[in-house]
PDB file of C-alpha atoms in Angstrom:
ATOM      1  CA  MET A 138      38.399 311.100 193.998  1.00 50.00           C
ATOM      2  CA  LEU A 139      37.287 309.426 190.189  1.00 61.00           C
ATOM      3  CA  ALA A 140      40.933 309.755 187.862  1.00 75.00           C
ATOM      4  CA  ILE A 141      38.870 309.890 184.626  1.00 78.00           C
ATOM      5  CA  SER A 142      35.179 311.361 183.781  1.00 83.00           C
ATOM      6  CA  VAL A 143      34.016 311.159 180.346  1.00 81.00           C
ATOM      7  CA  ASN A 144      30.850 313.332 179.318  1.00 82.00           C
ATOM      8  CA  ALA A 145      29.375 311.621 176.292  1.00 74.00           C
ATOM      9  CA  ALA A 146      26.588 313.747 175.417  1.00 74.00           C
ATOM     10  CA  GLY A 147      27.007 313.705 171.777  1.00 73.00           C
ATOM     11  CA  GLY A 148      25.123 316.648 169.827  1.00 75.00           C
ATOM     12  CA  GLN A 149      26.019 320.154 170.332  1.00 78.00           C
ATOM     13  CA  ALA A 150      27.613 319.294 173.264  1.00 81.00           C
ATOM     14  CA  GLY A 151      30.579 316.521 171.582  1.00 84.00           C
ATOM     15  CA  VAL A 152      32.313 314.413 174.027  1.00 89.00           C
ATOM     16  CA  ALA A 153      34.506 315.811 177.106  1.00 88.00           C
ATOM     17  CA  VAL A 154      36.966 313.725 178.715  1.00 89.00           C
ATOM     18  CA  THR A 155      37.464 314.871 181.917  1.00 87.00           C
ATOM     19  CA  LEU A 156      41.796 313.631 183.968  1.00 86.00           C
ATOM     20  CA  HIS A 157      41.372 314.289 187.687  1.00 85.00           C
ATOM     21  CA  HIS A 158      45.334 314.839 189.388  1.00 85.00           C
ATOM     22  CA  HIS A 159      45.158 315.765 192.681  1.00 82.00           C
ATOM     23  CA  ASP A 160      42.987 318.774 192.739  1.00 82.00           C
ATOM     24  CA  GLY A 161      43.198 319.897 189.398  1.00 84.00           C
ATOM     25  CA  ALA A 162      41.198 319.362 186.700  1.00 86.00           C
ATOM     26  CA  SER A 163      42.050 319.431 182.795  1.00 88.00           C
ATOM     27  CA  THR A 164      38.691 318.324 180.584  1.00 90.00           C
ATOM     28  CA  ILE A 165      39.341 317.493 176.600  1.00 91.00           C
ATOM     29  CA  THR A 166      36.105 318.282 174.181  1.00 92.00           C
ATOM     30  CA  TRP A 167      35.207 316.293 170.764  1.00 91.00           C
ATOM     31  CA  ARG A 168      33.486 318.392 168.488  1.00 91.00           C
ATOM     32  CA  ASP A 169      32.528 318.241 164.548  1.00 92.00           C
ATOM     33  CA  ASP A 170      35.520 320.251 163.647  1.00 92.00           C
ATOM     34  CA  SER A 171      32.793 322.156 160.554  1.00 90.00           C
ATOM     35  CA  GLY A 172      31.017 323.571 163.788  1.00 88.00           C
ATOM     36  CA  GLU A 173      28.178 320.875 163.158  1.00 88.00           C
ATOM     37  CA  ARG A 174      26.355 319.103 165.870  1.00 89.00           C
ATOM     38  CA  LEU A 175      27.939 315.530 166.528  1.00 90.00           C
ATOM     39  CA  PRO A 176      25.493 312.891 166.156  1.00 90.00           C
ATOM     40  CA  ALA A 177      23.795 311.442 168.857  1.00 86.00           C
ATOM     41  CA  ILE A 178      25.188 308.855 171.290  1.00 87.00           C
ATOM     42  CA  ALA A 179      23.426 305.309 170.485  1.00 90.00           C
ATOM     43  CA  ASP A 180      25.510 303.513 172.574  1.00 90.00           C
ATOM     44  CA  ALA A 181      27.835 303.559 175.480  1.00 89.00           C
ATOM     45  CA  TYR A 182      29.444 301.013 177.476  1.00 89.00           C
ATOM     46  CA  ALA A 183      32.070 300.387 180.395  1.00 87.00           C
ATOM     47  CA  ARG A 184      34.318 296.755 179.445  1.00 83.00           C
ATOM     48  CA  GLU A 185      37.238 296.518 182.076  1.00 80.00           C
ATOM     49  CA  ASP A 186      39.536 299.717 181.596  1.00 79.00           C
ATOM     50  CA  ASP A 187      37.637 301.180 178.915  1.00 86.00           C
ATOM     51  CA  PHE A 188      35.007 303.494 178.618  1.00 89.00           C
ATOM     52  CA  VAL A 189      33.345 303.494 175.006  1.00 91.00           C
ATOM     53  CA  ALA A 190      30.991 305.722 173.611  1.00 91.00           C
ATOM     54  CA  CYS A 191      29.302 305.251 170.365  1.00 92.00           C
ATOM     55  CA  LEU A 192      28.013 307.778 168.272  1.00 92.00           C
ATOM     56  CA  ALA A 193      25.778 306.578 164.908  1.00 90.00           C
ATOM     57  CA  GLN A 194      25.949 308.255 161.556  1.00 91.00           C
ATOM     58  CA  GLY A 195      22.432 309.403 160.973  1.00 88.00           C
ATOM     59  CA  GLU A 196      20.797 310.383 157.757  1.00 86.00           C
ATOM     60  CA  ASN A 197      21.923 314.024 158.460  1.00 85.00           C
ATOM     61  CA  ASP A 198      24.925 313.168 159.860  1.00 89.00           C
ATOM     62  CA  ALA A 199      28.795 313.880 157.950  1.00 89.00           C
ATOM     63  CA  PHE A 200      29.911 311.010 159.610  1.00 92.00           C
ATOM     64  CA  GLY A 201      29.731 308.229 162.986  1.00 93.00           C
ATOM     65  CA  LEU A 202      32.469 308.696 165.708  1.00 93.00           C
ATOM     66  CA  THR A 203      33.216 306.069 168.606  1.00 94.00           C
ATOM     67  CA  LEU A 204      35.274 306.656 171.282  1.00 92.00           C
ATOM     68  CA  GLN A 205      37.132 304.879 173.419  1.00 93.00           C
ATOM     69  CA  THR A 206      39.106 306.338 176.544  1.00 92.00           C
ATOM     70  CA  ARG A 207      41.046 303.782 178.708  1.00 90.00           C
ATOM     71  CA  LEU A 208      42.783 304.727 182.141  1.00 89.00           C
ATOM     72  CA  VAL A 209      46.743 304.143 182.115  1.00 90.00           C
ATOM     73  CA  ARG A 210      48.085 304.628 185.582  1.00 88.00           C
ATOM     74  CA  ALA A 211      46.809 307.112 188.239  1.00 87.00           C
ATOM     75  CA  ASP A 212      49.360 307.510 190.428  1.00 89.00           C
ATOM     76  CA  GLU A 213      51.165 310.765 193.129  1.00 89.00           C
ATOM     77  CA  ARG A 214      53.055 312.123 189.995  1.00 90.00           C
ATOM     78  CA  ALA A 215      50.714 311.478 186.670  1.00 91.00           C
ATOM     79  CA  THR A 216      47.242 310.409 185.861  1.00 91.00           C
ATOM     80  CA  ILE A 217      47.211 309.185 181.759  1.00 92.00           C
ATOM     81  CA  VAL A 218      44.956 308.099 179.762  1.00 92.00           C
ATOM     82  CA  GLU A 219      44.781 306.699 176.558  1.00 93.00           C
ATOM     83  CA  CYS A 220      41.428 307.706 174.409  1.00 93.00           C
ATOM     84  CA  VAL A 221      41.136 306.005 170.969  1.00 94.00           C
ATOM     85  CA  VAL A 222      38.641 307.690 168.037  1.00 94.00           C
ATOM     86  CA  GLU A 223      37.275 305.884 165.544  1.00 94.00           C
ATOM     87  CA  MET A 224      35.709 307.538 162.615  1.00 93.00           C
ATOM     88  CA  GLN A 225      33.158 306.106 159.699  1.00 93.00           C
ATOM     89  CA  THR A 226      31.069 307.616 157.079  1.00 91.00           C
ATOM     90  CA  ARG A 227      28.514 306.276 154.652  1.00 88.00           C
ATOM     91  CA  LEU A 228      28.915 308.930 152.247  1.00 87.00           C
ATOM     92  CA  LEU A 229      30.877 309.375 148.975  1.00 82.00           C
ATOM     93  CA  ASP A 230      32.511 311.698 148.937  1.00 80.00           C
ATOM     94  CA  SER A 231      33.677 313.579 152.310  1.00 87.00           C
ATOM     95  CA  HIS A 232      36.870 315.058 154.537  1.00 91.00           C
ATOM     96  CA  PRO A 233      35.332 314.616 157.956  1.00 92.00           C
ATOM     97  CA  ALA A 234      37.716 315.397 160.794  1.00 93.00           C
ATOM     98  CA  VAL A 235      36.689 316.350 164.796  1.00 94.00           C
ATOM     99  CA  ARG A 236      37.987 318.704 166.500  1.00 94.00           C
ATOM    100  CA  LEU A 237      39.109 318.352 170.095  1.00 93.00           C
ATOM    101  CA  SER A 238      40.666 321.372 172.586  1.00 94.00           C
ATOM    102  CA  VAL A 239      40.734 322.322 176.339  1.00 93.00           C
ATOM    103  CA  ALA A 240      40.505 325.511 177.196  1.00 90.00           C
ATOM    104  CA  ASP A 241      42.945 328.299 178.725  1.00 86.00           C
ATOM    105  CA  THR A 242      45.924 327.077 177.861  1.00 91.00           C
ATOM    106  CA  VAL A 243      49.478 327.944 177.908  1.00 91.00           C
ATOM    107  CA  LEU A 244      52.060 325.900 175.569  1.00 92.00           C
ATOM    108  CA  GLN A 245      55.034 325.069 177.479  1.00 92.00           C
ATOM    109  CA  TRP A 246      56.654 323.176 174.367  1.00 90.00           C
ATOM    110  CA  ARG A 247      55.928 321.554 171.610  1.00 91.00           C
ATOM    111  CA  ARG A 248      58.037 318.367 170.631  1.00 91.00           C
ATOM    112  CA  GLU A 249      58.107 315.575 167.667  1.00 90.00           C
ATOM    113  CA  GLU A 250      55.949 313.519 169.754  1.00 91.00           C
ATOM    114  CA  GLY A 251      53.679 315.902 171.874  1.00 92.00           C
ATOM    115  CA  LEU A 252      52.673 318.923 173.616  1.00 93.00           C
ATOM    116  CA  LEU A 253      53.060 320.041 177.187  1.00 94.00           C
ATOM    117  CA  VAL A 254      50.048 323.102 178.610  1.00 94.00           C
ATOM    118  CA  ARG A 255      50.023 324.815 181.392  1.00 93.00           C
ATOM    119  CA  CYS A 256      46.326 324.495 182.119  1.00 90.00           C
ATOM    120  CA  GLY A 257      45.574 327.209 185.054  1.00 86.00           C
ATOM    121  CA  GLU A 258      47.556 325.440 188.223  1.00 88.00           C
ATOM    122  CA  ASN A 259      47.804 322.468 186.206  1.00 91.00           C
ATOM    123  CA  PHE A 260      50.288 320.920 183.030  1.00 94.00           C
ATOM    124  CA  LEU A 261      48.945 318.562 180.894  1.00 94.00           C
ATOM    125  CA  GLY A 262      50.630 316.655 178.229  1.00 95.00           C
ATOM    126  CA  LEU A 263      49.686 315.180 175.111  1.00 95.00           C
ATOM    127  CA  LEU A 264      51.761 312.034 173.085  1.00 95.00           C
ATOM    128  CA  LEU A 265      50.733 310.763 169.791  1.00 92.00           C
ATOM    129  CA  THR A 266      53.177 308.148 168.128  1.00 87.00           C
ATOM    130  CA  PRO A 267      54.105 308.356 164.892  1.00 86.00           C
ATOM    131  CA  ARG A 268      51.888 306.445 163.218  1.00 85.00           C
ATOM    132  CA  ASP A 269      48.775 308.685 164.340  1.00 91.00           C
ATOM    133  CA  ARG A 270      50.448 312.635 164.357  1.00 91.00           C
ATOM    134  CA  ALA A 271      49.804 311.761 160.619  1.00 91.00           C
ATOM    135  CA  ALA A 272      46.482 312.289 161.534  1.00 93.00           C
ATOM    136  CA  CYS A 273      46.506 315.185 163.713  1.00 94.00           C
ATOM    137  CA  GLN A 274      46.914 318.885 163.308  1.00 93.00           C
ATOM    138  CA  ASP A 275      47.720 321.215 165.616  1.00 92.00           C
ATOM    139  CA  LEU A 276      45.705 324.475 164.905  1.00 91.00           C
ATOM    140  CA  SER A 277      47.013 326.259 168.541  1.00 86.00           C
ATOM    141  CA  GLY A 278      48.871 328.765 169.932  1.00 81.00           C
ATOM    142  CA  GLU A 279      50.914 330.492 171.952  1.00 78.00           C
ATOM    143  CA  VAL A 280      48.299 331.054 174.559  1.00 76.00           C
ATOM    144  CA  GLY A 281      44.580 330.705 174.599  1.00 81.00           C
ATOM    145  CA  PRO A 282      42.651 326.505 173.567  1.00 87.00           C
ATOM    146  CA  LEU A 283      44.987 323.890 172.325  1.00 91.00           C
ATOM    147  CA  GLN A 284      43.588 322.837 169.749  1.00 93.00           C
ATOM    148  CA  LEU A 285      43.631 319.041 167.614  1.00 94.00           C
ATOM    149  CA  ARG A 286      42.154 318.869 164.260  1.00 95.00           C
ATOM    150  CA  VAL A 287      41.945 314.558 163.940  1.00 95.00           C
ATOM    151  CA  PHE A 288      41.186 313.323 160.566  1.00 95.00           C
ATOM    152  CA  GLY A 289      40.254 315.649 157.598  1.00 91.00           C
ATOM    153  CA  GLU A 290      41.413 313.899 154.450  1.00 91.00           C
ATOM    154  CA  PHE A 291      39.379 311.934 151.949  1.00 90.00           C
ATOM    155  CA  LEU A 292      37.624 309.342 153.783  1.00 90.00           C
ATOM    156  CA  GLU A 293      36.019 306.583 151.440  1.00 88.00           C
ATOM    157  CA  LYS A 294      32.586 305.090 152.098  1.00 89.00           C
ATOM    158  CA  GLY A 295      32.831 302.236 154.942  1.00 85.00           C
ATOM    159  CA  VAL A 296      36.290 302.822 155.879  1.00 88.00           C
ATOM    160  CA  ILE A 297      37.453 303.196 159.422  1.00 92.00           C
ATOM    161  CA  GLN A 298      40.093 305.139 160.808  1.00 92.00           C
ATOM    162  CA  LYS A 299      41.825 305.584 164.023  1.00 93.00           C
ATOM    163  CA  CYS A 300      43.668 307.357 165.389  1.00 94.00           C
ATOM    164  CA  ARG A 301      45.007 307.047 169.400  1.00 93.00           C
ATOM    165  CA  MET A 302      46.255 309.468 171.442  1.00 94.00           C
ATOM    166  CA  TRP A 303      47.348 309.492 175.130  1.00 95.00           C
ATOM    167  CA  TRP A 304      46.629 312.790 177.268  1.00 94.00           C
ATOM    168  CA  VAL A 305      49.218 312.786 180.738  1.00 95.00           C
ATOM    169  CA  ALA A 306      47.748 315.627 184.029  1.00 93.00           C
ATOM    170  CA  TRP A 307      51.233 315.914 185.950  1.00 93.00           C
ATOM    171  CA  GLY A 308      49.078 318.272 188.403  1.00 89.00           C
ATOM    172  CA  GLU A 309      51.104 321.789 189.503  1.00 91.00           C
ATOM    173  CA  GLN A 310      54.587 320.027 188.717  1.00 91.00           C
ATOM    174  CA  GLN A 311      56.429 320.270 185.454  1.00 94.00           C
ATOM    175  CA  PRO A 312      57.930 317.101 184.016  1.00 94.00           C
ATOM    176  CA  THR A 313      61.314 316.869 184.303  1.00 94.00           C
ATOM    177  CA  ASP A 314      62.801 315.783 180.908  1.00 93.00           C
ATOM    178  CA  ALA A 315      63.321 312.557 182.019  1.00 94.00           C
ATOM    179  CA  GLU A 316      60.262 312.142 183.431  1.00 93.00           C
ATOM    180  CA  TRP A 317      58.460 313.344 179.761  1.00 93.00           C
ATOM    181  CA  SER A 318      61.334 310.466 177.869  1.00 91.00           C
ATOM    182  CA  GLN A 319      60.386 307.412 180.319  1.00 90.00           C
ATOM    183  CA  THR A 320      56.402 308.222 180.014  1.00 91.00           C
ATOM    184  CA  VAL A 321      56.819 308.068 176.431  1.00 90.00           C
ATOM    185  CA  ASP A 322      59.045 305.347 176.243  1.00 88.00           C
ATOM    186  CA  SER A 323      56.469 303.484 178.190  1.00 84.00           C
ATOM    187  CA  LEU A 324      54.135 304.101 176.220  1.00 82.00           C
ATOM    188  CA  ALA A 325      55.351 303.380 173.015  1.00 77.00           C
ATOM    189  CA  GLN A 326      55.542 300.137 174.059  1.00 75.00           C
ATOM    190  CA  ALA A 327      52.027 299.625 175.334  1.00 76.00           C
ATOM    191  CA  PRO A 328      49.478 297.536 172.981  1.00 71.00           C
ATOM    192  CA  LEU A 329      47.055 298.036 170.996  1.00 66.00           C
ATOM    193  CA  PRO A 330      43.539 297.645 173.116  1.00 65.00           C
ATOM    194  CA  LEU A 331      41.051 296.375 171.844  1.00 60.00           C
ATOM    195  CA  THR A 332      38.602 297.067 168.712  1.00 56.00           C
ATOM    196  CA  THR A 333      35.485 298.496 169.934  1.00 52.00           C
TER     197      THR A 333
END
């Protein structure tokens, strides 16, 4: 069984990252926050443990996007994936944003470092560093899809902005406070990934 799969379609379908843990799976979908289609995939490649999908900004696109995913850990207890999203635009005045969503979730808790949801029979956690929390806005309710808006502030032409996050698939057993804290601590010490 794959620990992670990526459907980098681009366009209206966006980019979907699926975490597999035992018999369960949770899919995180990335789309343009405005409802427009994302740029088309210009390049996609694997580099060691990373998979990089590049959605180049075309003439009719508001921005270009690169999504880098890396399998951090896959063992009996959890599957952990790091996602780095990178955005750039050639427009002079824009506030581009992407929205990620996970369908049919029930919120378990929100904490400073992230949140935990139940997705079907499985638990899924999202962790953010203090630097990256400022780039994200949680739009989720208690029940329904988990939704997170990433970026959206004014982006100067040619400037690249990045946000890094970790997704943790726990399977059917909810993590204890100790397991959650241990995972937060270990990821906080993780080195920054190679640039795309």
